[in-house]
Amino acid sequence: MEIESILKAAGFIAIAAAFANILGPRLKIPIPLLLLGFGLLIGLDDTWGLDVHKLGHVFEVIIVLAVGLIVFEGGFAIRFSSLRNVGPIVRNLVLLGLLVTTIFAMFVANVVLGWEIRLAIIFGALITVTGPSVITPLLRSIKVNDRIRTVLSSEGVIIDPFGALLVLVLIQVVVTDAVEADQGIRNLWPVGFIASRIIIGLVVGLLVGALTYFVTRIVPNIKGLEVLLLVIGAAVGAFAISENLASESGLVAMVVMSLVVGNAAIPHREAFNEGQESISAWLVAIVYVLLAASIDIDSIAGLWPKGFIVVAIVVFVGRPLLVALATLRSDLGFRERFFLAFVAPRGIVAASLATVAASQLSGRLEHADQLAALVFLVVALTIGIQSVYAGFLARVLKVQPMSIVIAGAGEVGLRAASILKAAGEPVVLIESDEKVAATVEEAGYTVVIGDASEARTLRSAGVEDAKALLIATPNDPVNLLAAQVTRSQLDCANVYVRVNEPKNVEVFQEVGAIPISQTEAVATELAYMVTDPGIFDVLAQVEEDVTVIRVAVTDINAQRPISSNQALLGTLIVLVTRGQSSFIPNGSTELRVGDVVTIFGKHNELASARAALSAGAG
């Protein structure tokens, strides 16, 4: 090991990370792909004088820790509440992926490349994993609905440790000949190896995760930076403890701990997310650059064209087959399944394990020296190709998110959320109070913690792709600032704002938002009832419990033909006031948010109608 090699590697990684993160978003090139390119470039010894193999065991330690922390970041973002609807799909993708992908890829490599079964099955196991190092940045750059996002991110995190354990078991079987033909199923070494690693990782992850949460609650006035240092330090500690107890169990501990801490109400979550994202950028750069630098470009070129055919078959036949089986009886639509079938880039776990596998199998199996190159080819091509067409595919398939974002999880915001959720609309709430957010999240809602008047928070909640933004905090200045930011910086056409002081209505109109003043709506209705005795002349001829009300339409679910709204059955809408004009509607008239409707009906029927038309009713 040479200190000069370490310093050169650090310098190249720093430069590559900076340029990739600057150029990637501007050139519309995936950052991981740029990092792989930098790695291949600096791996040319004659040009740069850097040989990563001289890093010795430092190389392995850096890769292992970096991969673990990247997996931790991915797991931290998974919410149990989001998994409720897609949990079985994720389970099927993980379990069937370990079996179907391994066998399918083994068959393809054996037939197309002529590899013997032992090497081919290790290749199949290596490419079962997807991984958060690729999925997370991809999902940041494209917009898909919550179900697809949750499935892809959860699959990538959960399958990583299991895929790694499967690869390591297969390597040991091949290297040590631990399982011989005449022993059959009596040799339970692989089962014991996997089970012990899962159990140890599970226990360590749970204990360290619970301890970390406990510390954040008992330390008074803990700061955001302190939370970041505590959690990252605990994650590294969990990894080290688990690995010392049982090698190859560290990734399991990382995943379990990330899920525990990520779903706990830790303070300063927003500040933690920002700091973790910056750390992750450097970790991804370290892994991709070092792994790419260790690949021999000549070995990649030697795979043409059969290696590229293998990749094409695995990606465009194997993955769709897996998704079809995993979603067989799910409620996912065809378009969502199609997207999942053709967007599943492989990441650094596959690449890092391939390096380990190639070194251990070299000299034992024919073509073992090509294993790392073929896996690298899978990683590079899936990132490069799928990152290019993923956004286009999401738009064509119309699987982009159309949730409704509600800023403010107070009484008004929660009531609107419950009504929308009951109507089947996906809802995302924004709340600045972490305790309130935790309570709301426990009730089954998706919550983004942050200030609704900041563009960063609004983007995190998905406002740019939302069907509508409802700003429902009790603070007019905050509501106004949120409306201004949304209209000026974000692309959200429908912005509805709760106006707490009627005098502020015009101000909200000036920024392009639709103001909803419940005080003004109630006052207008009461005044209309008192000053229009003609209505009472009509009512005098009908049953005693029949009356008339005027309701301002504020619920976006009411934007449909009158005859299709079951809540209006038994009532009669006699007048619709839209802007400065009024007209008599019929059954096919589509109501719009902002309309004021005059309705005849019995008291109980009018109550149902009011609830269906006005999000803030009751």
Coordinates of C-alpha atoms in Angstrom, one line a residue:
M1 CA 0.0 0.0 0.0
E2 CA 1.4 3.4 -1.0
I3 CA 0.4 6.7 0.6
E4 CA 0.9 8.3 -2.8
S5 CA -1.8 6.0 -4.3
I6 CA -4.2 6.9 -1.5
L7 CA -3.6 10.7 -2.0
K8 CA -4.0 10.3 -5.8
A9 CA -7.2 8.4 -5.3
A10 CA -8.6 11.0 -2.9
G11 CA -7.7 13.9 -5.3
F12 CA -9.3 12.2 -8.3
I13 CA -12.5 11.3 -6.4
A14 CA -12.9 14.9 -5.1
I15 CA -12.5 16.3 -8.6
A16 CA -14.8 13.7 -10.1
A17 CA -17.5 14.2 -7.5
A18 CA -17.5 18.0 -8.0
F19 CA -17.6 17.9 -11.8
A20 CA -20.2 15.1 -12.0
N21 CA -22.6 16.9 -9.6
I22 CA -22.1 20.2 -11.5
L23 CA -22.2 18.9 -15.0
G24 CA -24.7 16.1 -14.6
P25 CA -27.9 18.2 -14.0
R26 CA -26.9 20.7 -16.6
L27 CA -26.0 18.2 -19.3
K28 CA -28.9 15.9 -18.4
I29 CA -26.4 13.1 -17.9
P30 CA -26.9 10.7 -14.9
I31 CA -24.4 11.5 -12.2
P32 CA -23.5 7.8 -11.6
L33 CA -22.7 7.5 -15.3
L34 CA -20.3 10.4 -15.3
L35 CA -18.6 9.0 -12.2
L36 CA -18.2 5.7 -13.9
G37 CA -16.6 7.5 -16.9
F38 CA -14.2 9.4 -14.6
G39 CA -13.3 6.1 -13.0
L40 CA -12.5 4.3 -16.2
L41 CA -10.4 7.3 -17.3
I42 CA -8.3 7.5 -14.2
G43 CA -7.9 3.7 -14.2
L44 CA -5.7 4.0 -17.3
D45 CA -2.3 3.5 -15.6
D46 CA -0.2 4.9 -18.4
T47 CA -2.2 8.1 -18.5
W48 CA -2.8 9.0 -14.9
G49 CA -0.3 6.8 -13.0
L50 CA -3.0 5.6 -10.6
D51 CA -3.5 1.9 -9.8
V52 CA -6.3 1.3 -7.3
H53 CA -5.0 -2.2 -6.6
K54 CA -2.1 -0.6 -4.8
L55 CA -4.6 0.7 -2.2
G56 CA -4.7 -2.9 -0.8
H57 CA -7.2 -3.6 2.0
V58 CA -8.0 0.2 2.3
F59 CA -9.8 -0.2 -1.0
E60 CA -12.1 -3.0 0.4
V61 CA -12.8 -1.1 3.6
I62 CA -13.7 2.1 1.9
I63 CA -16.0 0.4 -0.6
V64 CA -17.7 -1.7 2.1
L65 CA -18.4 1.3 4.4
A66 CA -19.5 3.5 1.6
V67 CA -21.9 1.0 0.2
G68 CA -23.4 0.4 3.7
L69 CA -24.0 4.1 4.3
I70 CA -25.6 4.5 0.8
V71 CA -27.9 1.6 1.6
F72 CA -28.6 3.3 5.0
E73 CA -29.7 6.5 3.3
G74 CA -32.0 4.7 1.0
G75 CA -33.6 2.8 3.9
F76 CA -34.0 6.0 5.9
A77 CA -36.4 7.4 3.3
I78 CA -38.8 4.4 3.4
R79 CA -42.0 4.9 5.3
F80 CA -44.0 2.1 6.7
S81 CA -47.1 4.0 6.0
S82 CA -46.2 4.1 2.3
L83 CA -45.5 0.3 2.3
R84 CA -49.0 -0.6 3.5
N85 CA -50.5 -0.7 0.0
V86 CA -47.4 -2.0 -1.9
G87 CA -45.7 -4.2 0.7
P88 CA -46.8 -7.5 -1.0
I89 CA -45.4 -6.3 -4.3
V90 CA -42.1 -5.4 -2.8
R91 CA -41.9 -8.7 -1.0
N92 CA -42.6 -10.6 -4.2
L93 CA -40.0 -8.5 -6.2
V94 CA -37.4 -9.3 -3.5
L95 CA -38.1 -13.0 -3.0
L96 CA -38.9 -13.8 -6.6
G97 CA -36.0 -11.6 -7.8
L98 CA -33.5 -13.6 -5.9
L99 CA -34.8 -16.8 -7.5
V100 CA -36.1 -15.8 -11.0
T101 CA -33.4 -13.3 -11.9
T102 CA -30.6 -15.6 -10.7
I103 CA -31.9 -18.6 -12.7
F104 CA -32.9 -16.6 -15.8
A105 CA -29.5 -14.7 -16.0
M106 CA -27.7 -18.0 -15.3
F107 CA -29.4 -19.6 -18.3
V108 CA -28.7 -16.6 -20.6
A109 CA -25.0 -16.4 -19.6
N110 CA -24.6 -20.2 -20.1
V111 CA -26.3 -20.3 -23.5
V112 CA -24.9 -17.0 -25.0
L113 CA -21.5 -16.8 -23.5
G114 CA -20.9 -20.5 -22.9
W115 CA -20.0 -20.0 -19.2
E116 CA -20.2 -23.0 -17.0
I117 CA -23.2 -23.2 -14.6
R118 CA -21.2 -22.3 -11.5
L119 CA -19.9 -19.0 -12.9
A120 CA -23.2 -18.2 -14.6
I121 CA -25.3 -18.6 -11.5
I122 CA -23.0 -16.2 -9.6
F123 CA -23.5 -13.7 -12.4
G124 CA -27.2 -14.2 -12.0
A125 CA -27.1 -13.6 -8.3
L126 CA -24.9 -10.5 -8.7
I127 CA -27.4 -8.7 -10.9
T128 CA -30.5 -9.4 -8.7
V129 CA -29.8 -6.2 -6.7
T130 CA -30.8 -2.7 -7.9
G131 CA -29.8 -0.4 -5.1
P132 CA -30.4 3.1 -3.8
S133 CA -27.2 4.6 -5.2
V134 CA -29.0 4.6 -8.6
I135 CA -32.7 4.5 -7.8
T136 CA -32.5 7.5 -5.4
P137 CA -31.0 10.0 -7.8
L138 CA -33.1 8.7 -10.6
L139 CA -36.3 9.3 -8.6
R140 CA -35.1 12.8 -7.8
S141 CA -34.7 13.6 -11.5
I142 CA -38.0 12.1 -12.7
K143 CA -41.5 12.3 -11.4
V144 CA -43.5 9.1 -10.8
N145 CA -46.5 8.4 -8.6
D146 CA -46.0 7.4 -5.0
R147 CA -46.7 3.7 -5.5
I148 CA -44.0 3.3 -8.2
R149 CA -41.6 5.4 -6.1
T150 CA -42.2 3.3 -3.0
V151 CA -41.9 0.0 -4.9
L152 CA -38.6 0.9 -6.6
S153 CA -36.9 2.5 -3.6
S154 CA -38.0 -0.2 -1.2
E155 CA -37.0 -3.0 -3.5
G156 CA -33.6 -1.5 -4.0
V157 CA -32.9 -1.2 -0.3
I158 CA -34.3 -4.5 0.9
I159 CA -32.9 -6.8 -1.8
D160 CA -29.3 -5.5 -1.4
P161 CA -28.3 -7.4 1.8
F162 CA -30.1 -10.6 0.7
G163 CA -28.6 -10.4 -2.8
A164 CA -25.2 -9.9 -1.2
L165 CA -25.6 -12.9 1.1
L166 CA -26.7 -15.0 -1.8
V167 CA -23.7 -14.1 -3.8
L168 CA -21.3 -14.8 -0.9
V169 CA -22.9 -18.1 -0.2
L170 CA -22.6 -19.2 -3.9
I171 CA -18.9 -18.0 -4.0
Q172 CA -18.1 -20.1 -0.9
V173 CA -19.9 -23.1 -2.4
V174 CA -17.8 -22.8 -5.5
V175 CA -14.5 -22.0 -3.8
T176 CA -14.6 -24.5 -0.9
D177 CA -16.8 -27.2 -2.6
A178 CA -18.8 -27.1 0.6
V179 CA -21.8 -28.7 -1.0
E180 CA -21.0 -31.9 -2.8
A181 CA -23.4 -33.9 -5.0
D182 CA -23.5 -36.9 -2.8
Q183 CA -24.5 -34.9 0.3
G184 CA -27.7 -33.5 -1.3
I185 CA -30.0 -31.5 1.0
R186 CA -28.3 -32.9 4.1
N187 CA -25.7 -30.2 4.0
L188 CA -27.4 -27.1 5.5
W189 CA -24.4 -24.9 5.6
P190 CA -25.8 -22.3 3.1
V191 CA -29.1 -22.1 5.1
G192 CA -27.3 -21.7 8.4
F193 CA -24.9 -19.0 7.0
I194 CA -27.8 -16.9 5.6
A195 CA -30.0 -17.3 8.6
S196 CA -27.3 -16.4 11.1
R197 CA -26.4 -13.2 9.2
I198 CA -30.0 -12.1 8.9
I199 CA -30.7 -12.7 12.6
I200 CA -27.5 -11.0 13.9
G201 CA -28.0 -8.1 11.5
L202 CA -31.6 -7.8 12.6
V203 CA -30.9 -7.8 16.3
V204 CA -28.0 -5.3 16.0
G205 CA -29.9 -3.0 13.7
L206 CA -33.0 -3.0 16.1
L207 CA -30.9 -2.3 19.2
V208 CA -28.7 0.4 17.8
G209 CA -31.7 2.0 16.1
A210 CA -33.7 2.1 19.3
L211 CA -30.8 3.4 21.3
T212 CA -30.2 6.2 18.7
Y213 CA -33.8 7.3 18.9
F214 CA -33.7 7.2 22.7
V215 CA -30.6 9.5 22.7
T216 CA -32.3 12.0 20.4
R217 CA -35.2 12.2 22.9
I218 CA -33.3 12.5 26.2
V219 CA -30.7 15.1 25.1
P220 CA -32.1 18.5 25.7
N221 CA -32.0 21.1 22.8
I222 CA -30.2 18.7 20.5
K223 CA -29.2 20.4 17.3
G224 CA -29.6 19.3 13.7
L225 CA -25.8 18.8 13.1
E226 CA -25.7 16.8 16.4
V227 CA -28.5 14.5 15.1
L228 CA -26.7 14.0 11.8
L229 CA -23.4 13.1 13.5
L230 CA -25.2 10.8 16.0
V231 CA -27.2 8.9 13.4
I232 CA -24.3 8.5 10.9
G233 CA -21.9 7.5 13.8
A234 CA -24.5 5.0 15.1
A235 CA -24.9 3.6 11.6
V236 CA -21.2 3.0 11.1
G237 CA -21.1 1.5 14.6
A238 CA -23.9 -0.9 13.9
F239 CA -22.2 -2.0 10.7
A240 CA -18.9 -2.6 12.5
I241 CA -20.5 -4.4 15.5
S242 CA -22.5 -6.7 13.2
E243 CA -19.6 -7.5 11.0
N244 CA -17.5 -8.4 14.0
L245 CA -20.1 -10.7 15.3
A246 CA -20.7 -12.3 11.8
S247 CA -19.0 -11.3 8.6
E248 CA -21.4 -10.1 5.8
S249 CA -24.2 -9.2 8.3
G250 CA -23.4 -5.5 8.3
L251 CA -25.7 -4.6 5.4
V252 CA -28.6 -6.3 7.1
A253 CA -27.9 -4.2 10.2
M254 CA -27.7 -1.0 8.1
V255 CA -31.1 -1.7 6.5
V256 CA -32.8 -2.6 9.7
M257 CA -31.4 0.4 11.6
S258 CA -32.3 2.8 8.8
L259 CA -35.9 1.6 8.8
V260 CA -36.1 2.0 12.6
V261 CA -34.6 5.5 12.8
G262 CA -36.3 6.6 9.5
N263 CA -39.7 5.8 10.8
A264 CA -39.1 7.3 14.3
A265 CA -40.0 10.8 15.2
I266 CA -36.4 12.0 15.4
P267 CA -35.9 15.8 15.8
H268 CA -34.5 18.0 13.0
R269 CA -35.4 15.5 10.3
E270 CA -35.2 18.2 7.6
A271 CA -31.7 19.3 8.6
F272 CA -30.6 15.6 8.8
N273 CA -32.0 14.9 5.3
E274 CA -30.0 17.8 3.8
G275 CA -26.7 16.8 5.5
Q276 CA -27.2 13.1 4.6
E277 CA -27.8 14.0 1.0
S278 CA -24.5 15.8 0.8
I279 CA -22.6 12.9 2.5
S280 CA -24.3 10.5 0.1
A281 CA -23.0 12.5 -2.9
W282 CA -19.4 11.9 -1.8
L283 CA -20.0 8.3 -0.9
V284 CA -21.5 7.5 -4.3
A285 CA -18.5 9.3 -6.0
I286 CA -16.0 7.2 -3.9
V287 CA -17.6 3.9 -4.8
Y288 CA -18.3 4.5 -8.5
V289 CA -14.9 6.0 -9.3
L290 CA -12.9 3.4 -7.4
L291 CA -14.8 0.5 -8.8
A292 CA -14.7 1.8 -12.4
A293 CA -11.0 2.5 -12.0
S294 CA -10.4 -1.2 -11.1
I295 CA -12.0 -2.4 -14.3
D296 CA -9.9 -3.4 -17.3
I297 CA -11.3 -1.6 -20.3
D298 CA -9.9 -4.4 -22.6
S299 CA -12.0 -6.9 -20.8
I300 CA -15.2 -4.9 -21.4
A301 CA -14.3 -4.6 -25.1
G302 CA -13.7 -8.3 -25.2
L303 CA -17.4 -8.9 -24.4
W304 CA -18.6 -7.4 -27.7
P305 CA -21.0 -8.5 -29.0
K306 CA -22.2 -11.5 -26.9
G307 CA -21.9 -9.7 -23.5
F308 CA -24.1 -6.8 -24.8
I309 CA -26.7 -9.4 -26.0
V310 CA -26.7 -10.9 -22.5
V311 CA -27.4 -7.5 -20.9
A312 CA -30.2 -6.8 -23.4
I313 CA -31.9 -10.1 -22.7
V314 CA -31.6 -9.8 -19.0
V315 CA -32.9 -6.2 -18.9
F316 CA -35.6 -6.4 -21.5
V317 CA -36.9 -10.0 -21.0
G318 CA -35.8 -11.1 -17.5
R319 CA -37.0 -8.0 -15.6
P320 CA -40.4 -7.8 -17.3
L321 CA -40.8 -11.6 -16.5
L322 CA -40.0 -10.9 -12.8
V323 CA -42.4 -7.9 -12.6
A324 CA -45.2 -9.9 -14.3
L325 CA -44.9 -12.7 -11.7
A326 CA -44.5 -10.4 -8.7
T327 CA -47.5 -8.2 -9.6
L328 CA -49.7 -11.1 -10.8
R329 CA -52.6 -10.4 -8.5
S330 CA -51.8 -6.9 -7.4
D331 CA -53.9 -3.8 -8.0
L332 CA -51.2 -2.1 -9.9
G333 CA -52.4 -0.9 -13.3
F334 CA -50.8 -2.1 -16.6
R335 CA -49.0 1.2 -17.0
E336 CA -47.4 1.0 -13.6
R337 CA -46.3 -2.6 -14.2
F338 CA -44.8 -1.6 -17.6
F339 CA -42.8 1.2 -16.0
L340 CA -41.5 -1.1 -13.2
A341 CA -40.6 -3.7 -15.8
F342 CA -38.4 -1.5 -17.8
V343 CA -36.8 0.8 -15.2
A344 CA -34.6 -1.0 -12.7
P345 CA -31.0 0.1 -13.1
R346 CA -28.3 -1.9 -11.2
G347 CA -26.0 -0.1 -8.8
I348 CA -22.9 -0.2 -6.7
V349 CA -23.7 -3.3 -4.6
A350 CA -23.6 -5.4 -7.8
A351 CA -20.4 -3.8 -9.0
S352 CA -18.6 -4.0 -5.6
L353 CA -19.6 -7.7 -5.1
A354 CA -18.5 -8.5 -8.7
T355 CA -15.0 -7.3 -7.9
V356 CA -14.9 -9.5 -4.8
A357 CA -16.3 -12.5 -6.7
A358 CA -13.9 -12.1 -9.6
S359 CA -10.9 -12.0 -7.3
Q360 CA -11.9 -15.1 -5.4
L361 CA -12.9 -17.1 -8.5
S362 CA -9.9 -16.1 -10.6
G363 CA -7.9 -19.2 -11.6
R364 CA -10.6 -21.5 -10.3
L365 CA -13.2 -21.0 -13.1
E366 CA -12.8 -20.4 -16.8
H367 CA -13.9 -16.8 -17.8
A368 CA -13.9 -15.7 -14.2
D369 CA -11.8 -12.7 -15.2
Q370 CA -14.7 -11.5 -17.4
L371 CA -17.2 -11.6 -14.5
A372 CA -16.5 -8.1 -13.1
A373 CA -16.5 -6.6 -16.6
L374 CA -19.9 -8.1 -17.5
V375 CA -21.5 -6.9 -14.3
F376 CA -19.9 -3.5 -14.9
L377 CA -21.5 -3.6 -18.3
V378 CA -24.9 -4.3 -16.8
V379 CA -24.5 -1.4 -14.3
A380 CA -23.3 1.1 -16.9
L381 CA -25.8 0.2 -19.6
T382 CA -28.8 0.1 -17.3
I383 CA -27.9 3.4 -15.7
G384 CA -27.1 5.1 -19.0
I385 CA -30.0 3.8 -21.1
Q386 CA -32.8 3.7 -18.5
S387 CA -32.0 7.0 -17.0
V388 CA -32.4 8.5 -20.5
Y389 CA -35.8 7.1 -21.2
A390 CA -37.3 6.8 -17.7
G391 CA -38.7 10.4 -17.7
F392 CA -40.1 10.0 -21.2
L393 CA -41.6 6.7 -20.3
A394 CA -43.3 8.1 -17.2
R395 CA -44.9 10.9 -19.3
V396 CA -46.0 8.5 -22.0
L397 CA -47.5 6.0 -19.6
K398 CA -49.0 8.8 -17.5
V399 CA -47.6 7.4 -14.2
Q400 CA -46.5 10.8 -13.0
P401 CA -47.8 11.8 -9.5
M402 CA -51.1 13.6 -9.3
S403 CA -51.4 13.9 -5.5
I404 CA -52.9 16.8 -3.7
V405 CA -50.6 18.6 -1.3
I406 CA -52.0 20.2 1.8
A407 CA -49.8 22.7 3.6
G408 CA -50.8 22.7 7.3
A409 CA -51.8 19.6 9.3
G410 CA -54.1 21.5 11.7
E411 CA -57.8 21.0 12.0
V412 CA -58.7 22.5 8.6
G413 CA -55.9 20.7 6.8
L414 CA -56.6 17.3 8.4
R415 CA -60.3 17.6 7.6
A416 CA -59.6 18.3 4.0
A417 CA -57.1 15.4 3.9
S418 CA -59.6 13.0 5.4
I419 CA -62.3 13.9 2.9
L420 CA -59.8 13.6 0.0
K421 CA -58.4 10.4 1.3
A422 CA -61.9 8.9 1.6
A423 CA -62.5 9.9 -2.0
G424 CA -59.5 7.9 -3.1
E425 CA -57.2 10.9 -3.7
P426 CA -53.5 10.5 -2.7
V427 CA -52.7 13.2 -0.2
V428 CA -49.3 14.6 1.0
L429 CA -49.3 16.9 4.1
I430 CA -46.7 19.6 4.9
E431 CA -46.2 20.3 8.6
S432 CA -43.5 22.3 10.4
D433 CA -44.2 20.9 13.9
E434 CA -42.4 17.6 14.2
K435 CA -44.7 16.3 17.0
V436 CA -47.8 17.1 15.0
A437 CA -46.2 15.5 11.9
A438 CA -45.4 12.3 13.8
T439 CA -49.0 12.0 15.0
V440 CA -50.4 12.6 11.6
E441 CA -48.0 10.1 10.1
E442 CA -49.1 7.5 12.6
A443 CA -52.7 8.1 11.3
G444 CA -51.5 6.8 7.9
Y445 CA -50.8 10.1 6.0
T446 CA -47.7 10.9 4.1
V447 CA -46.1 13.9 5.8
V448 CA -43.2 16.2 4.7
I449 CA -41.7 18.1 7.7
G450 CA -40.7 21.6 6.8
D451 CA -41.7 25.2 6.3
A452 CA -44.5 25.4 3.6
S453 CA -43.3 28.9 2.6
E454 CA -39.9 27.5 1.4
A455 CA -39.6 26.2 -2.2
R456 CA -37.4 23.3 -1.0
T457 CA -40.1 22.0 1.2
L458 CA -42.8 22.4 -1.4
R459 CA -40.6 20.5 -4.0
S460 CA -40.0 17.7 -1.5
A461 CA -43.8 17.4 -1.1
G462 CA -44.1 17.1 -4.9
V463 CA -46.0 20.4 -5.5
E464 CA -44.5 20.7 -9.0
D465 CA -46.4 17.6 -10.1
A466 CA -49.4 17.8 -7.8
K467 CA -53.0 18.0 -9.0
A468 CA -53.5 20.9 -6.5
L469 CA -51.9 22.7 -3.5
L470 CA -54.2 23.5 -0.6
I471 CA -52.6 26.0 1.8
A472 CA -54.5 25.7 5.0
T473 CA -52.4 27.1 7.9
P474 CA -54.0 29.6 10.3
N475 CA -51.4 32.2 9.4
D476 CA -52.2 34.4 6.5
P477 CA -48.6 35.8 6.0
V478 CA -47.3 32.2 5.8
N479 CA -50.1 31.3 3.4
L480 CA -49.4 34.3 1.2
L481 CA -45.6 33.6 1.1
A482 CA -46.3 29.9 0.2
A483 CA -48.7 31.0 -2.5
Q484 CA -46.2 33.5 -3.9
V485 CA -43.3 30.9 -3.9
T486 CA -45.5 28.3 -5.6
R487 CA -46.8 30.6 -8.3
S488 CA -43.5 32.2 -9.0
Q489 CA -41.0 29.3 -8.7
L490 CA -42.9 26.1 -9.0
D491 CA -45.2 24.8 -11.8
C492 CA -48.5 24.2 -10.0
A493 CA -51.5 25.6 -11.7
N494 CA -54.1 25.0 -9.0
V495 CA -53.3 26.8 -5.7
Y496 CA -56.1 27.2 -3.2
V497 CA -55.6 29.2 0.0
R498 CA -57.4 29.4 3.3
V499 CA -57.9 33.1 4.0
N500 CA -58.3 33.7 7.7
E501 CA -59.0 37.4 7.4
P502 CA -61.5 38.4 4.7
K503 CA -59.7 41.7 4.1
N504 CA -56.7 39.7 2.6
V505 CA -58.7 38.0 -0.1
E506 CA -57.7 40.5 -2.8
V507 CA -54.0 40.1 -1.9
F508 CA -54.2 36.4 -2.5
Q509 CA -56.0 36.9 -5.8
E510 CA -53.2 39.2 -7.0
V511 CA -50.6 36.4 -6.6
G512 CA -52.7 34.1 -8.7
A513 CA -54.1 31.9 -6.0
I514 CA -57.8 31.0 -5.4
P515 CA -58.7 32.3 -2.0
I516 CA -61.2 30.5 0.2
S517 CA -62.7 32.6 2.9
Q518 CA -65.1 30.6 5.0
T519 CA -66.1 33.7 7.0
E520 CA -67.1 35.5 3.8
A521 CA -68.9 32.4 2.4
V522 CA -71.0 32.0 5.6
A523 CA -71.8 35.8 5.8
T524 CA -72.8 35.9 2.2
E525 CA -75.1 32.9 2.6
L526 CA -76.8 34.4 5.7
A527 CA -77.2 37.8 4.1
Y528 CA -78.7 36.2 1.0
M529 CA -81.2 34.2 3.0
V530 CA -82.3 37.3 4.9
T531 CA -82.6 39.7 2.0
D532 CA -84.3 37.5 -0.5
P533 CA -87.9 36.9 0.8
G534 CA -88.9 35.5 -2.6
I535 CA -87.2 32.3 -1.7
F536 CA -89.2 32.0 1.5
D537 CA -92.5 32.5 -0.5
V538 CA -91.5 29.4 -2.5
L539 CA -90.5 27.5 0.6
A540 CA -93.8 28.2 2.3
Q541 CA -95.5 26.0 -0.3
V542 CA -93.4 22.9 0.5
E543 CA -92.6 20.7 3.4
E544 CA -91.5 22.4 6.6
D545 CA -88.0 20.9 6.7
V546 CA -87.2 22.1 3.1
T547 CA -84.9 25.1 3.0
V548 CA -82.3 26.7 0.8
I549 CA -78.6 27.3 1.2
R550 CA -75.8 28.9 -0.8
V551 CA -72.5 27.0 -0.8
A552 CA -69.1 28.0 -2.1
V553 CA -67.5 25.1 -4.0
T554 CA -64.1 24.5 -2.5
D555 CA -63.6 20.8 -2.8
I556 CA -61.8 19.8 -6.0
N557 CA -63.6 16.5 -6.1
A558 CA -66.8 18.4 -6.7
Q559 CA -65.5 19.5 -10.1
R560 CA -67.7 17.2 -12.2
P561 CA -71.3 17.1 -13.7
I562 CA -74.0 17.7 -11.1
S563 CA -75.8 14.5 -12.0
S564 CA -72.7 12.3 -11.3
N565 CA -72.4 13.6 -7.7
Q566 CA -74.3 11.1 -5.5
A567 CA -74.2 13.5 -2.5
L568 CA -76.5 15.9 -4.4
L569 CA -79.3 13.4 -4.9
G570 CA -82.5 14.7 -3.4
T571 CA -81.5 18.3 -3.7
L572 CA -82.1 20.8 -6.5
I573 CA -79.4 23.3 -7.6
V574 CA -81.3 26.2 -9.0
L575 CA -78.5 28.7 -9.6
V576 CA -74.8 28.7 -10.1
T577 CA -72.8 32.0 -9.6
R578 CA -69.4 31.9 -11.4
G579 CA -67.4 35.0 -11.2
Q580 CA -69.6 38.0 -12.2
S581 CA -72.3 35.9 -13.9
S582 CA -75.1 33.6 -12.8
F583 CA -76.9 30.9 -14.7
I584 CA -79.5 28.1 -14.2
P585 CA -77.7 24.7 -14.4
N586 CA -78.8 21.3 -15.5
G587 CA -77.6 17.8 -14.7
S588 CA -74.7 17.9 -17.2
T589 CA -73.4 21.2 -15.8
E590 CA -69.8 20.8 -14.4
L591 CA -69.2 22.6 -11.2
R592 CA -65.9 24.4 -10.6
V593 CA -64.0 25.4 -7.5
G594 CA -65.0 29.0 -6.8
D595 CA -68.6 28.5 -7.9
V596 CA -71.3 29.6 -5.5
V597 CA -74.4 27.3 -5.8
T598 CA -77.9 27.9 -4.5
I599 CA -79.5 24.6 -3.4
F600 CA -83.1 23.6 -2.3
G601 CA -83.5 20.5 -0.2
K602 CA -84.3 19.0 3.2
H603 CA -81.9 19.7 6.1
N604 CA -80.2 16.3 6.1
E605 CA -79.7 16.2 2.4
L606 CA -78.4 19.8 2.3
A607 CA -75.9 18.8 5.0
S608 CA -74.6 16.0 2.8
A609 CA -74.5 18.4 -0.2
R610 CA -72.5 21.0 1.7
A611 CA -70.0 18.4 2.9
A612 CA -69.5 17.2 -0.7
L613 CA -69.0 20.7 -2.2
S614 CA -67.1 22.5 0.5
A615 CA -63.7 21.1 1.8
G616 CA -64.0 23.2 4.9
A617 CA -67.6 22.5 5.7
G618 CA -68.6 21.4 9.1

